[in-house]
Each structure stands twice: as C-alpha cells, then as structure tokens.
Short mmCIF file of C-alpha atoms and ligand atoms in Angstrom, two decimals:
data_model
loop_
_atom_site.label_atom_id
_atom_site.label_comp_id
_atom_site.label_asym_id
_atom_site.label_seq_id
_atom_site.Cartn_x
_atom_site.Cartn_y
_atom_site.Cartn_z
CA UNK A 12 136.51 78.16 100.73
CA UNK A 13 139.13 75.03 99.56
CA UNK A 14 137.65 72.27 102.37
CA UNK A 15 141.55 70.99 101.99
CA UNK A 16 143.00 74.31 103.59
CA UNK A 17 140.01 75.99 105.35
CA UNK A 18 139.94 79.41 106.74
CA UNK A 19 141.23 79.98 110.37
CA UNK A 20 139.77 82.00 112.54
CA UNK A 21 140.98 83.46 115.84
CA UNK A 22 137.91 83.95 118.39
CA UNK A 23 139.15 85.87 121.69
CA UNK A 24 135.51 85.81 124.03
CA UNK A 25 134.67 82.45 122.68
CA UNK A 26 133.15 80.98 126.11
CA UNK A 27 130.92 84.64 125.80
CA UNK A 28 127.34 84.68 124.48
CA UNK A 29 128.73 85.91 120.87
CA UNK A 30 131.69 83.66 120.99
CA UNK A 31 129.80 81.09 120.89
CA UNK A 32 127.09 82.03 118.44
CA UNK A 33 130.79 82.97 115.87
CA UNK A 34 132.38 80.08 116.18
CA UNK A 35 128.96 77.80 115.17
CA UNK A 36 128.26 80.55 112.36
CA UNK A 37 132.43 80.75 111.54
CA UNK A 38 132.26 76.64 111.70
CA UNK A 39 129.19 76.62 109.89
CA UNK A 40 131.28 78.75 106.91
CA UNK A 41 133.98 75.67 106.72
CA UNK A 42 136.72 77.79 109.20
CA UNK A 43 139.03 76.21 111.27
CA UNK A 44 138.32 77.78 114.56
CA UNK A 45 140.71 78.97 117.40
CA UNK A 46 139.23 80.09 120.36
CA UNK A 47 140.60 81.59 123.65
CA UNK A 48 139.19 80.49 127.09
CA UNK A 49 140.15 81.69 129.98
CA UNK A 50 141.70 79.32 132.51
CA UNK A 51 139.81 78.26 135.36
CA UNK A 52 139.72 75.91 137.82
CA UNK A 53 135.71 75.27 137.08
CA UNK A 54 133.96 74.81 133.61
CA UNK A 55 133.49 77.65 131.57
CA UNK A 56 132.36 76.06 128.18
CA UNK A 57 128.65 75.55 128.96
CA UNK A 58 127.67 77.84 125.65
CA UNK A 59 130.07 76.32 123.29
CA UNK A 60 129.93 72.19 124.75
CA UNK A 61 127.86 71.13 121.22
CA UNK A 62 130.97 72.80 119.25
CA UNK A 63 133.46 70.81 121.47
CA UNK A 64 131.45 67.21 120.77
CA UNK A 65 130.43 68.23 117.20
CA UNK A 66 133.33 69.59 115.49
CA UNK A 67 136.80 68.33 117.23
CA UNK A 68 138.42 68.74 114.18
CA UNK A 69 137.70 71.98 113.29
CA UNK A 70 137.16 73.40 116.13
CA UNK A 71 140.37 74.04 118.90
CA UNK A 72 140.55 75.51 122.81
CA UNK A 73 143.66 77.92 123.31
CA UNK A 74 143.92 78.56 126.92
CA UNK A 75 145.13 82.26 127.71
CA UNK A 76 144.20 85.97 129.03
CA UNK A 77 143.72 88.96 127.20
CA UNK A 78 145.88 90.62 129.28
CA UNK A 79 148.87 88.58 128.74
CA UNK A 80 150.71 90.34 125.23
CA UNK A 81 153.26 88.11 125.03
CA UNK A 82 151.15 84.83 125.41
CA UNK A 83 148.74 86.46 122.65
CA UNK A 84 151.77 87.11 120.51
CA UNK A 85 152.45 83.88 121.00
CA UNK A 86 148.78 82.11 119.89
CA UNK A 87 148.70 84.86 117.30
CA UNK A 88 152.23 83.46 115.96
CA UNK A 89 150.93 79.84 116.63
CA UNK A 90 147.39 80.00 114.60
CA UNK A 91 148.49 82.22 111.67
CA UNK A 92 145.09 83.15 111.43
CA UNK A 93 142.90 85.08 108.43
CA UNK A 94 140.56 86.63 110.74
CA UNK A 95 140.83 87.60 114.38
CA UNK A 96 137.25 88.45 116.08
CA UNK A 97 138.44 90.22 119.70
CA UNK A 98 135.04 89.72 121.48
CA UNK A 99 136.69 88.78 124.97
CA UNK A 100 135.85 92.23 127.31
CA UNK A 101 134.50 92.44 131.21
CA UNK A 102 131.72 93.75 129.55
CA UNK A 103 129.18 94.43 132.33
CA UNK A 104 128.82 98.53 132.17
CA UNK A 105 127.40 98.13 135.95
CA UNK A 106 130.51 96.35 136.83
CA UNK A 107 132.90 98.49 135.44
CA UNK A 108 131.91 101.39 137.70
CA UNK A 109 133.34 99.18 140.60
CA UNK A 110 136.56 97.66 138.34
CA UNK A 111 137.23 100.61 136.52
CA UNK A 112 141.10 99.59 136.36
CA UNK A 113 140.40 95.87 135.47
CA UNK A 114 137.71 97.16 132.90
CA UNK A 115 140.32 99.32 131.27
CA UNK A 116 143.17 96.43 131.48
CA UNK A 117 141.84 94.14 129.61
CA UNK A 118 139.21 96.50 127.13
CA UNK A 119 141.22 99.13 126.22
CA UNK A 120 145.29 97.11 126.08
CA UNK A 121 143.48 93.83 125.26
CA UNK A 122 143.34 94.61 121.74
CA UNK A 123 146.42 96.56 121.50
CA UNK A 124 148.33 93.85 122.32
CA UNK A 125 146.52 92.00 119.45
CA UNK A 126 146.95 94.63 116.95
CA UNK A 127 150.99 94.93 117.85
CA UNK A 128 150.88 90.86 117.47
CA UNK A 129 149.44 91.24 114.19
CA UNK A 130 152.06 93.86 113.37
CA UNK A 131 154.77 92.68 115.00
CA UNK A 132 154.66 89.39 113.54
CA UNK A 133 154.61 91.22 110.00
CA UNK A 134 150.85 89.62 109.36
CA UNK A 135 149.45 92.96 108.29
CA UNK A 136 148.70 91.63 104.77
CA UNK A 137 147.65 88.90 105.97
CA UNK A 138 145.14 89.34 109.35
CA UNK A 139 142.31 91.06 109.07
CA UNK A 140 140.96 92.17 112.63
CA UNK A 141 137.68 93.08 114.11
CA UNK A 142 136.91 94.57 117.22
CA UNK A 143 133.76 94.47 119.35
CA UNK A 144 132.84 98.41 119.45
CA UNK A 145 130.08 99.16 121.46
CA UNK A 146 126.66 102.13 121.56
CA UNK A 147 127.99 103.03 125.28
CA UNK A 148 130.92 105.21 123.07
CA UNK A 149 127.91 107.42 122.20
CA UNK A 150 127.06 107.68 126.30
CA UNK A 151 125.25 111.00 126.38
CA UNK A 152 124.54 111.21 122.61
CA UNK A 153 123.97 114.35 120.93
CA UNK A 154 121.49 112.93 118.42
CA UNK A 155 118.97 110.41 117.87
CA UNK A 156 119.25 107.65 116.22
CA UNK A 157 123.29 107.07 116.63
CA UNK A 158 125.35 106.67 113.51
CA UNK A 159 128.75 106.28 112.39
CA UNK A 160 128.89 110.15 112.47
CA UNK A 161 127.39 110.12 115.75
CA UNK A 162 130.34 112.30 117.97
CA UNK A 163 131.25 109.74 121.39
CA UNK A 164 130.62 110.81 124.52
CA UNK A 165 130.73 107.63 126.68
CA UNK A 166 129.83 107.91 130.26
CA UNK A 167 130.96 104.90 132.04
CA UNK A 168 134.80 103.10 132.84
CA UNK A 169 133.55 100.53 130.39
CA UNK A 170 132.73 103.47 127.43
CA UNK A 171 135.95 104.92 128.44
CA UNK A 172 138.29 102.02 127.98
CA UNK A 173 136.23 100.98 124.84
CA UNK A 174 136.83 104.08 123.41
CA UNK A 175 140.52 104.08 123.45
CA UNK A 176 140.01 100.43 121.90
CA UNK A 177 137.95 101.80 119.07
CA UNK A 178 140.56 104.31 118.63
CA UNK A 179 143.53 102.14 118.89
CA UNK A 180 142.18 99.83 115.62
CA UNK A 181 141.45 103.09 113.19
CA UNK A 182 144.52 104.44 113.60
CA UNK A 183 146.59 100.90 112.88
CA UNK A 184 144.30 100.60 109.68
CA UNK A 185 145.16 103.95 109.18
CA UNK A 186 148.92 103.93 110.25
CA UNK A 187 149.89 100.53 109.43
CA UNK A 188 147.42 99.24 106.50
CA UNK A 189 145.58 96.87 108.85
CA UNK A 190 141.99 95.36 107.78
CA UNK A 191 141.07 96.61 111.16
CA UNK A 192 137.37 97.36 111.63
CA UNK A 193 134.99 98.72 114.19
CA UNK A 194 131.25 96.93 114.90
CA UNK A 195 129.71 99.46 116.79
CA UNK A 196 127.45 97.08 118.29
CA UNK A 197 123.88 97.77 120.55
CA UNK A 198 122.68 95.72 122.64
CA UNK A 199 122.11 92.39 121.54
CA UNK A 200 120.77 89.38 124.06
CA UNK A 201 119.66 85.56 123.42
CA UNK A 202 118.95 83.09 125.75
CA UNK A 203 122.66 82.49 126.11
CA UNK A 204 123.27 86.50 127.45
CA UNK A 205 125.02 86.82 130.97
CA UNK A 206 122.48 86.46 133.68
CA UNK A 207 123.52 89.75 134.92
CA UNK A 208 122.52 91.87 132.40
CA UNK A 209 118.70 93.22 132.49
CA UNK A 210 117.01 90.86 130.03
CA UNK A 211 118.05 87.94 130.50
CA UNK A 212 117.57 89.29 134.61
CA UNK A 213 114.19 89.35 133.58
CA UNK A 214 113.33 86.49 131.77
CA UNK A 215 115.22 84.37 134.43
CA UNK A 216 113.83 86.04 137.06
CA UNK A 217 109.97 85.68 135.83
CA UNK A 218 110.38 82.78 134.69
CA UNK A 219 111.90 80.89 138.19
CA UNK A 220 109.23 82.73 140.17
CA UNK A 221 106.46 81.72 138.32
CA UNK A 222 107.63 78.12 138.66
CA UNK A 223 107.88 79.44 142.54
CA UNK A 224 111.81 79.45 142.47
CA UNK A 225 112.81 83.39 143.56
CA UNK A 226 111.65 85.62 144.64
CA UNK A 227 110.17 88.83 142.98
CA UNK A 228 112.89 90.23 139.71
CA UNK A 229 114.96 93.11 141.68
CA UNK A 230 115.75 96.30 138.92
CA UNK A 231 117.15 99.20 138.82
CA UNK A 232 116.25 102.40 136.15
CA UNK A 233 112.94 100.85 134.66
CA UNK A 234 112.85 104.09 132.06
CA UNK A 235 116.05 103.48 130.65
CA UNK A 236 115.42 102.58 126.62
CA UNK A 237 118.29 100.31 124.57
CA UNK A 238 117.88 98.93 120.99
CA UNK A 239 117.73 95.40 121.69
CA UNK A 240 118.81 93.21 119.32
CA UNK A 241 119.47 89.18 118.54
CA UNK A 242 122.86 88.17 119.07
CA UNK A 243 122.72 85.78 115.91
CA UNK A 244 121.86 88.53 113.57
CA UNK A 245 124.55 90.54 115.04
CA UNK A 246 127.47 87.97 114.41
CA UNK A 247 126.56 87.37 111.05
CA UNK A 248 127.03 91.31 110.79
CA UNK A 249 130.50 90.52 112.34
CA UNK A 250 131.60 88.48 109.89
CA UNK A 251 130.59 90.44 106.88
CA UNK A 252 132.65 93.29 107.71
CA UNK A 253 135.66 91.22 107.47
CA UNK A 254 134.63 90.20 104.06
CA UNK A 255 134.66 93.33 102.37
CA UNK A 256 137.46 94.69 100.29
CA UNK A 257 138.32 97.49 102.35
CA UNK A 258 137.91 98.02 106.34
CA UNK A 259 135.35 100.34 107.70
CA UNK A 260 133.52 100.66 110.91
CA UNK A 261 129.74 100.06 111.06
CA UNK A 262 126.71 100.47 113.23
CA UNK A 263 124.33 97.41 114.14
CA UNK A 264 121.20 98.12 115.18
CA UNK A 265 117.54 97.37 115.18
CA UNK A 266 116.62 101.06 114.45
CA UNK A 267 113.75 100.61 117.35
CA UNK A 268 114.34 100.76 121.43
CA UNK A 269 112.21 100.11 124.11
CA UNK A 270 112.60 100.77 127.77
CA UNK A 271 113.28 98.08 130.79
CA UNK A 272 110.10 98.08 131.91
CA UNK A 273 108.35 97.92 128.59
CA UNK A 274 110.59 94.49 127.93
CA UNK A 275 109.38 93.36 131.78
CA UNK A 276 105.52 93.86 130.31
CA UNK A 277 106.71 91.77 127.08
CA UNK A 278 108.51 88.98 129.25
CA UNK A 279 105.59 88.52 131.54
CA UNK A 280 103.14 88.81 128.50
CA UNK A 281 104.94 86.10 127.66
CA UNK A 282 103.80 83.57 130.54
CA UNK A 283 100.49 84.95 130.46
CA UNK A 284 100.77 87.83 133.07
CA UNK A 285 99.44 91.18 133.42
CA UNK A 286 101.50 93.54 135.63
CA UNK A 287 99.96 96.58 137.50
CA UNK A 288 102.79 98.77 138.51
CA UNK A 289 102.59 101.34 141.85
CA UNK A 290 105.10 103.31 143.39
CA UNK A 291 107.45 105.54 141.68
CA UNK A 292 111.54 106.24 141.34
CA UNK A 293 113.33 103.81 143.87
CA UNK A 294 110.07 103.05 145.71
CA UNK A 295 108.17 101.17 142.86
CA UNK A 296 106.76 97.69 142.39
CA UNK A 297 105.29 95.41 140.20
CA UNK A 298 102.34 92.70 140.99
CA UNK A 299 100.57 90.57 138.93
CA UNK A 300 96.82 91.88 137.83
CA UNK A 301 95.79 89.08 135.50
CA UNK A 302 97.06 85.63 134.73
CA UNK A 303 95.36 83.73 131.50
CA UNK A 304 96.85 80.04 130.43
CA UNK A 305 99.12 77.89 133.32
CA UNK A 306 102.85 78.85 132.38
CA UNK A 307 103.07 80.67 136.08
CA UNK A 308 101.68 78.01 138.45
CA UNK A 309 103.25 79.25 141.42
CA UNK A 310 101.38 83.48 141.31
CA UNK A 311 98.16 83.99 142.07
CA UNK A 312 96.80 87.97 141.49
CA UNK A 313 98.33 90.34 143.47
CA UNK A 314 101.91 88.73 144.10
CA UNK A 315 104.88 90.51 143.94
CA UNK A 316 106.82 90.12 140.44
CA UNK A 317 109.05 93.37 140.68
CA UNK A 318 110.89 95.86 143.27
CA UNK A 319 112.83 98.13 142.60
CA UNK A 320 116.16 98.83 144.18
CA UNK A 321 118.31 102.00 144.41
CA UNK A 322 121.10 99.64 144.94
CA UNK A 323 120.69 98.87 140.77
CA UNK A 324 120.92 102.23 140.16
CA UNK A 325 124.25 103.17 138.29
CA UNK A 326 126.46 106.07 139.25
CA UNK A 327 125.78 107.39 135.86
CA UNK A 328 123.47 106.02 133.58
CA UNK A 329 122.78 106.43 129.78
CA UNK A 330 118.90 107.23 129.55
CA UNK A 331 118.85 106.74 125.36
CA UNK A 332 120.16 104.79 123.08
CA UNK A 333 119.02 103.65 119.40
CA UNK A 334 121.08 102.80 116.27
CA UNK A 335 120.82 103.97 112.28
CA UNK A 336 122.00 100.65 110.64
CA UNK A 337 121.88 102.25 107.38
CA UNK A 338 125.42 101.95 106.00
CA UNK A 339 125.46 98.19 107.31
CA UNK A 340 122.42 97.93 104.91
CA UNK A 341 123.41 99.90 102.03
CA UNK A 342 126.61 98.09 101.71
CA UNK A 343 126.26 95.19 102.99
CA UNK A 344 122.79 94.07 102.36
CA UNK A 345 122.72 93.25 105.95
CA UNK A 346 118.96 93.74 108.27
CA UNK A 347 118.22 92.21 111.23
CA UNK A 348 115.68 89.06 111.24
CA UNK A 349 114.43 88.88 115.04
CA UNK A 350 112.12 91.65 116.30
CA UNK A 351 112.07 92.18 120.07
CA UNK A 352 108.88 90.33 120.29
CA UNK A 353 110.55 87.22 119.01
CA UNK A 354 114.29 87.38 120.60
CA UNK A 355 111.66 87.77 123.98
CA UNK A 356 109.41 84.71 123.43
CA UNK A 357 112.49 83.12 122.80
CA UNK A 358 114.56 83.80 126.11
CA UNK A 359 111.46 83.29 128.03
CA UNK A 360 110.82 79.64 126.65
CA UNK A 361 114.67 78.90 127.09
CA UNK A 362 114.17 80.02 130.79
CA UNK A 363 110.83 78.53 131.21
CA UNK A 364 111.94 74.76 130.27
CA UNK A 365 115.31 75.25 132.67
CA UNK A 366 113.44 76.24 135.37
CA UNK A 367 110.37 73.83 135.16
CA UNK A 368 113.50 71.39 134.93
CA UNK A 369 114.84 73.16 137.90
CA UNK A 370 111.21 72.60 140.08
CA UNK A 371 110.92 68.98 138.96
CA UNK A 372 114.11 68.27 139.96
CA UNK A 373 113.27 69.75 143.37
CA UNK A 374 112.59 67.25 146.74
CA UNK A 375 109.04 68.57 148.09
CA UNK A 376 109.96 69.66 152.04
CA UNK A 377 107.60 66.86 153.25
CA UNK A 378 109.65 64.69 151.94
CA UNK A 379 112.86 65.47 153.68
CA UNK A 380 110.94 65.57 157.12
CA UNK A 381 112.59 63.63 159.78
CA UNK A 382 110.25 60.30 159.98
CA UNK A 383 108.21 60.87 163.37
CA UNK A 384 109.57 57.86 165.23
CA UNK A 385 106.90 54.89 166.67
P1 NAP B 661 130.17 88.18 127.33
O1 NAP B 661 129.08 87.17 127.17
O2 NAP B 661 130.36 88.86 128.64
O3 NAP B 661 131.54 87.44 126.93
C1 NAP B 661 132.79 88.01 127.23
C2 NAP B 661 133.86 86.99 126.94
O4 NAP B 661 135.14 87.57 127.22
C3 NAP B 661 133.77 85.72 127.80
O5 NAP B 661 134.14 84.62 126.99
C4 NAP B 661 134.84 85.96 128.85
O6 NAP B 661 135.38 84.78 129.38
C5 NAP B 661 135.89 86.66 128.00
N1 NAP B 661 136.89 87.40 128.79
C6 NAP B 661 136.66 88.35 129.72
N2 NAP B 661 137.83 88.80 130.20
C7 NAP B 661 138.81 88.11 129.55
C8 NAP B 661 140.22 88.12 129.62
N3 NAP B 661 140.87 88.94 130.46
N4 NAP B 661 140.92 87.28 128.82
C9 NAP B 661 140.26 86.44 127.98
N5 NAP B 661 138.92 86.38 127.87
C10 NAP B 661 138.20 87.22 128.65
O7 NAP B 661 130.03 89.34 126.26
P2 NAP B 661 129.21 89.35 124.88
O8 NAP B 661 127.85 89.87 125.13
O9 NAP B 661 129.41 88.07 124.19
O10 NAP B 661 129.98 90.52 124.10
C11 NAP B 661 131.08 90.24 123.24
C12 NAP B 661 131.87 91.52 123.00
O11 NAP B 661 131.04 92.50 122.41
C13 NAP B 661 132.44 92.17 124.27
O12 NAP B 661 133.67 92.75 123.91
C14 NAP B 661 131.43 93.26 124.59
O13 NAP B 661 132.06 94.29 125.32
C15 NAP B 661 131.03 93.69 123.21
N6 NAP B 661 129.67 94.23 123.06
C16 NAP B 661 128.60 93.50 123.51
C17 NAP B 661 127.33 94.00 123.30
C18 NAP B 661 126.10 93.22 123.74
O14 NAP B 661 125.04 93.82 123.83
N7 NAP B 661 126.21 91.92 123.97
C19 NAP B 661 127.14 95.23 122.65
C20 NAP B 661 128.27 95.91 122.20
C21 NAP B 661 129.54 95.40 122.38
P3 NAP B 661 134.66 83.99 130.60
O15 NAP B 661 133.61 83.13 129.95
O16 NAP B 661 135.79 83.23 131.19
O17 NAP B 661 134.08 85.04 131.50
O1 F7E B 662 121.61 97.38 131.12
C1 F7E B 662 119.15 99.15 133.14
C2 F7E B 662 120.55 99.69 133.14
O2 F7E B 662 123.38 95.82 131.90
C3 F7E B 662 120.67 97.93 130.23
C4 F7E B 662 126.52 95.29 127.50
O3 F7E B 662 126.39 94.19 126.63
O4 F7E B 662 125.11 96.66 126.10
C5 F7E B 662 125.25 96.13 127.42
O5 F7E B 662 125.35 97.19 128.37
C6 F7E B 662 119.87 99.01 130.93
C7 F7E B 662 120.74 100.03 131.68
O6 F7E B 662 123.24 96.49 129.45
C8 F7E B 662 118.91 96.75 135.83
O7 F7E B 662 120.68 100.78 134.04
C9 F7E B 662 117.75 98.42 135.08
O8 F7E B 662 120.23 101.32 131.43
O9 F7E B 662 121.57 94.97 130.35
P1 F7E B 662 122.44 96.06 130.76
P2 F7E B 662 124.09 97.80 129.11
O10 F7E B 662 124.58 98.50 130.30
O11 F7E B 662 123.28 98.60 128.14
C10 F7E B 662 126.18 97.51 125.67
C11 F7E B 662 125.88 97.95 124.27
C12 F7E B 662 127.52 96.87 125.85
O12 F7E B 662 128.44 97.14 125.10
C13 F7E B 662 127.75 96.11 127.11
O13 F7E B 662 128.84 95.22 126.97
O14 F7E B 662 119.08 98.38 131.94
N1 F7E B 662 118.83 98.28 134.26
N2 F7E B 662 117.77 97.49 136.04
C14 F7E B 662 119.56 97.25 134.71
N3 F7E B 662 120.70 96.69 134.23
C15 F7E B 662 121.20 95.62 134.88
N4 F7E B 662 122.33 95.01 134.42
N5 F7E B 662 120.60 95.11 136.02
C16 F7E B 662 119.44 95.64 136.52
O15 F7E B 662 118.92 95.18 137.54
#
C-alpha cells in the first residue's frame, strides 16, 4: 500500500470487541481508519483508547447511529472509503428476545442503508463491503458441522433480522455488482468480549469471586455447545475476504465446540479449581471440590461457584452449533491460531489482574469503622 495515499477504511462497531481488534489489525496494514461511535453522554472508547493515543493520524472518530441513513450517506460520502467493515449490531441474542424491534432496526436496515449509500453515491466500483454474518442464521441446523451450504433456520429476533441482512448484501453483489461479502462468523470471545455474554460471564465471574468480589457465576443452559473462537483470528479472516478478486461469503470457525459448562470446568481449571456439580435442569449448582496453587484466595472447598437460574434461560435456544471452515482454508489459506484452551487462559488472566486490581484497591471494613470515641 503507497504510505503517501493509504487505504481508508470505514469501521461501523468500532467501540465493539472486533472493532477494535480491525482497526489495530486495519492500522497495523498502513489504512487510514474511520470509525463510527455512537454518541453518548459517557465514554465508550475503553477498547480502542491505545488506537486514539497511538495513531491520531491515521486513525479518526465519526460520531453517528446506524440507524440514521442519511447521516451514513453522509460519512459514506465524506470518507470515500475502499473498504467498509459493518460490525456495529445489538448483538446480544438474549437481548434481542426482549428488543426484537430495536434488534431488527438497526441489524437488518443498518446495512441497507449502507449498501444504498454505497450505491447511491455511485461507489459500486469503488467500495467493497463486508458484513458481519453470524452461525445463529443456521438456528436449528439441519446438519452438523454448518457450512456455506448449510440451509438457515435462525431461531431468535437477532437470527431473524440478521438474516434479512445477509440477504440484503448477496443480492446487491448480485443486482448491482457490489464487492459485498458475507462472514458467517461463530462465536468468537477475547478478553475484550461484552461482559454479558457467557464467557467472558464466566471468566469475570470466577475470577472476582475468587478474589472474594461476587458472588457465585449465575447461568443459564449449561448443555448448550458453540464453536468458540479468538476474535483476532477472526478479523484477520475479515479482512481477507475483502482482498480477494471476487466477493463470496465464508464460514469461520474452529471446526470444534464445547458446551457452557465444559468452558466453566476450563475457566476454573484455570485458577486452580475443581468443581463438583449437583442438582440438575434449573435446580443445579456448582461448588468447589479441590483448590491446588493460590490464584482463588477468597474459596475454601465446598463454596458456591455456580447456580443456575431459569431466569437465563432463553425463550428459544439453539442447543448446537459448530462450523466447517473449509472454503475459508482452501482459498484463502486462512486457520485459526488460538485453541479454546488458550483464548481461556487468556480471558481468565485478563480478569484475574483487573480484579486483584479491583481487591487491592478495596478499603478493608475495619477501616471505615466509626473511631469509638474516648
Ligand atoms: P459488540 O462487542 O457487541 O460490538 C457491537 C458494536 O456495535 C459496538 O461498537 C456498539 O456500540 C455498536 N452499535 C450497536 N448499535 C449501534 C448503532 N445503532 N449505531 C452504531 N453503532 C452501534 O459485538 P462484536 O462481538 O464485536 O460483534 C461484531 C459484529 O459481529 C456484530 O455485528 C455481531 O452481531 C457480529 N457477530 C459477532 C459474533 C461474535 O461471536 N462476537 C459472531 C457472529 C457475528 P457501543 O459500544 O456504543 O455499544
Ligand atoms: O450465549 C448459553 C446461551 O450469549 C452462548 C453473539 O456474539 O454468538 C453470540 O451469541 C450460549 C447460549 O452467545 C448463559 O443460552 C448459558 O446457548 O455467549 P452467548 P450467543 O447467543 O451464542 C453469535 C454467533 C452471535 O452472532 C452473537 O452476536 O450460552 N448461556 N448461560 C448463557 N448465555 C448468556 N449470555 N448468559 C448466561 O448466563
């Protein structure tokens, strides 16, 4: 890439967990990056605050919403840019049960709107856009492991209104000659993942109580297996399927999945517990049965790490998922680096240090006793 007249990038999300790992791995690449962050009247640019100090020349804040097509026209118009990456969604499945309209609002017409900007704006030769698909459009899937060929079946608002998105960008690379392509994305986590979804729940949670912040980690379906990824690998996927001559869509996957509780063994594993489990369904519990080194001052054997509650239960879950990430490797070389094992030990020392930071920061009760007068 000519240093002189870099790249420019468009990065809708960019405050998210894999906004922020794109625009270091986009800056890293020489791009000028663009990214949109929502307004707000407190900060929302913890994940991407190195980026800010690091690279102020390259690297520029766009205030907006998704939802707003004329003020994304706008940007779009403003930034010119080579590649958009639309990874802005309310992307909590849970949540979208509850905002079903919201969910569809801005992750079904968000990227419309950008797709008619691109069009509109006669940049179809020049924009190449890619949009954050999702395994939830296989919901109920009719075969294991999910590929491209994989029919949808989503089963959530969130599946729903990204299913109209994935939609939406074939047939403008199909009607209109867009580079328009699909990353059907699984899960992927890092220590920067939302602290509402279940592993970084997990690590958070295990990690606080064992430095006696917290109680026990509350779950919902413990039998419930994803194909857990590493969000790095994943946005390095991203940007390769811009790169190639011609648009397709693509799985990203690990190719292995594990179940909730099975990543709840591997987190406490991780600080040196043992869990016995007891109970069953909406009734069961965790406690800890062994502890070996002293990352988890605070438990003793027999405390509490896990309950389980109904009220984590979804209205309708997906029991399955796991990916075939063979076209992603057959044409573009790509395979992911970090096993689950590794993207685990890594959340769980990220938690570890912020909440050991959290309990030294803390003032000991005695101390804020009222002195007994003389
Ligand atoms: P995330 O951490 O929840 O980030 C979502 C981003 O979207 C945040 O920057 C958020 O801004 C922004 N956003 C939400 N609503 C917006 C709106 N109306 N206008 C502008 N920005 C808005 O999600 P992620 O894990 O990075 O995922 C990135 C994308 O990949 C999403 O589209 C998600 O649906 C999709 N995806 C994720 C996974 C996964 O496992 N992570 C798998 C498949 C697909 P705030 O910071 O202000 O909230
Ligand atoms: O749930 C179960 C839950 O919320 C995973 C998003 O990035 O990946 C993500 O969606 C599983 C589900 O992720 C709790 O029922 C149990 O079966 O971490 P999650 P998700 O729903 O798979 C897809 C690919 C996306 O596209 C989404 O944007 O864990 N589970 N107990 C729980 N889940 C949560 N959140 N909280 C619990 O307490």
């Amino acid at each position: 890439m000519r240093k002189d007249h870099p790249k420019a990038a468009f990065v809708t999300g960019v405050t998210g967990q894999d906004g922020s790992y794109m625009a270091e791995f986009l800056l890293s690449q020489g791009y000028a990056v663009h990214g949109l962050k929502r307004p707000s009247s407190v900060s929302n640019t913890q994940r991407i605050e190195p980026l800010m100090q690091d690279a102020p020349q390259r690297f520029f804040l766009h205030e907006g919403d998704l939802t707003d097509s004329a003020g994304m026209a706008r940007l779009v118009q403003q930034v010119q840019p080579d590649e958009i990456y639309n990874l802005a969604a309310q992307s909590r499945v849970d949540v979208s049960f509850d905002a079903p309209a919201y969910t569809a609002t801005v992750d079904a017409l968000g990227p419309l709107y950008l797709l008619e900007a691109i069009r509109l704006l006669g940049l179809a030769g020049k924009t190449r856009f890619y949009q954050a698909s999702t395994s939830e459009l296989f919901g109920h899937a009719e075969e294991t492991p999910q590929s491209e060929t994989t029919p949808f079946r989503p089963c959530s608002p969130y599946g729903v209104a990204k299913l109209y998105a994935y939609g939406i960008t074939a047939t403008y690379r199909r009607a209109y000659g867009l580079h328009a392509c699909n990353g059907i994305l699984f899960n992927h986590e890092s220590p920067r993942r939302g602290e509402g979804f279940v592993t970084r729940k997990i690590t958070r949670g295990l990690a606080r109580l064992a430095q006696g912040l917290g109680g026990p980690v509350s779950l919902g379906n413990l039998d419930a297996r994803r194909d857990w990824g590493h969000a790095r690998d994943y946005v390095r996927m991203q940007w390769l399927m811009l790169q190639q001559p011609e648009p397709e869509d693509f799985v990203i996957a690990t190719g292995q999945s594990a179940s909730v509780r099975d990543f709840l063994c591997l987190a406490a594993d991780e600080l040196g517990l043992t869990l016995r489990f007891q109970g069953a369904g909406a009734t069961e519990a965790a406690f800890v049965a062994r502890i070996e080194g002293d990352q988890a001052p605070a438990l003793r054997v027999g405390d509490p790490v896990m309950v389980v509650d109904p009220r984590h239960f979804r209205p309708l879950e997906v029991p399955a998922l796991c990916g075939d990430a063979t076209k992603a490797g057959k044409h573009l070389g790509w395979r992911p680096e970090v096993t689950l094992p590794q993207l685990c030990a890594e959340m769980v020392a990220a938690d570890l240090a912020a909440a050991r930071r959290e309990a030294a920061l803390r003032v000991p009760d005695h101390a804020m006793a009222e002195p007994v007068g003389d």
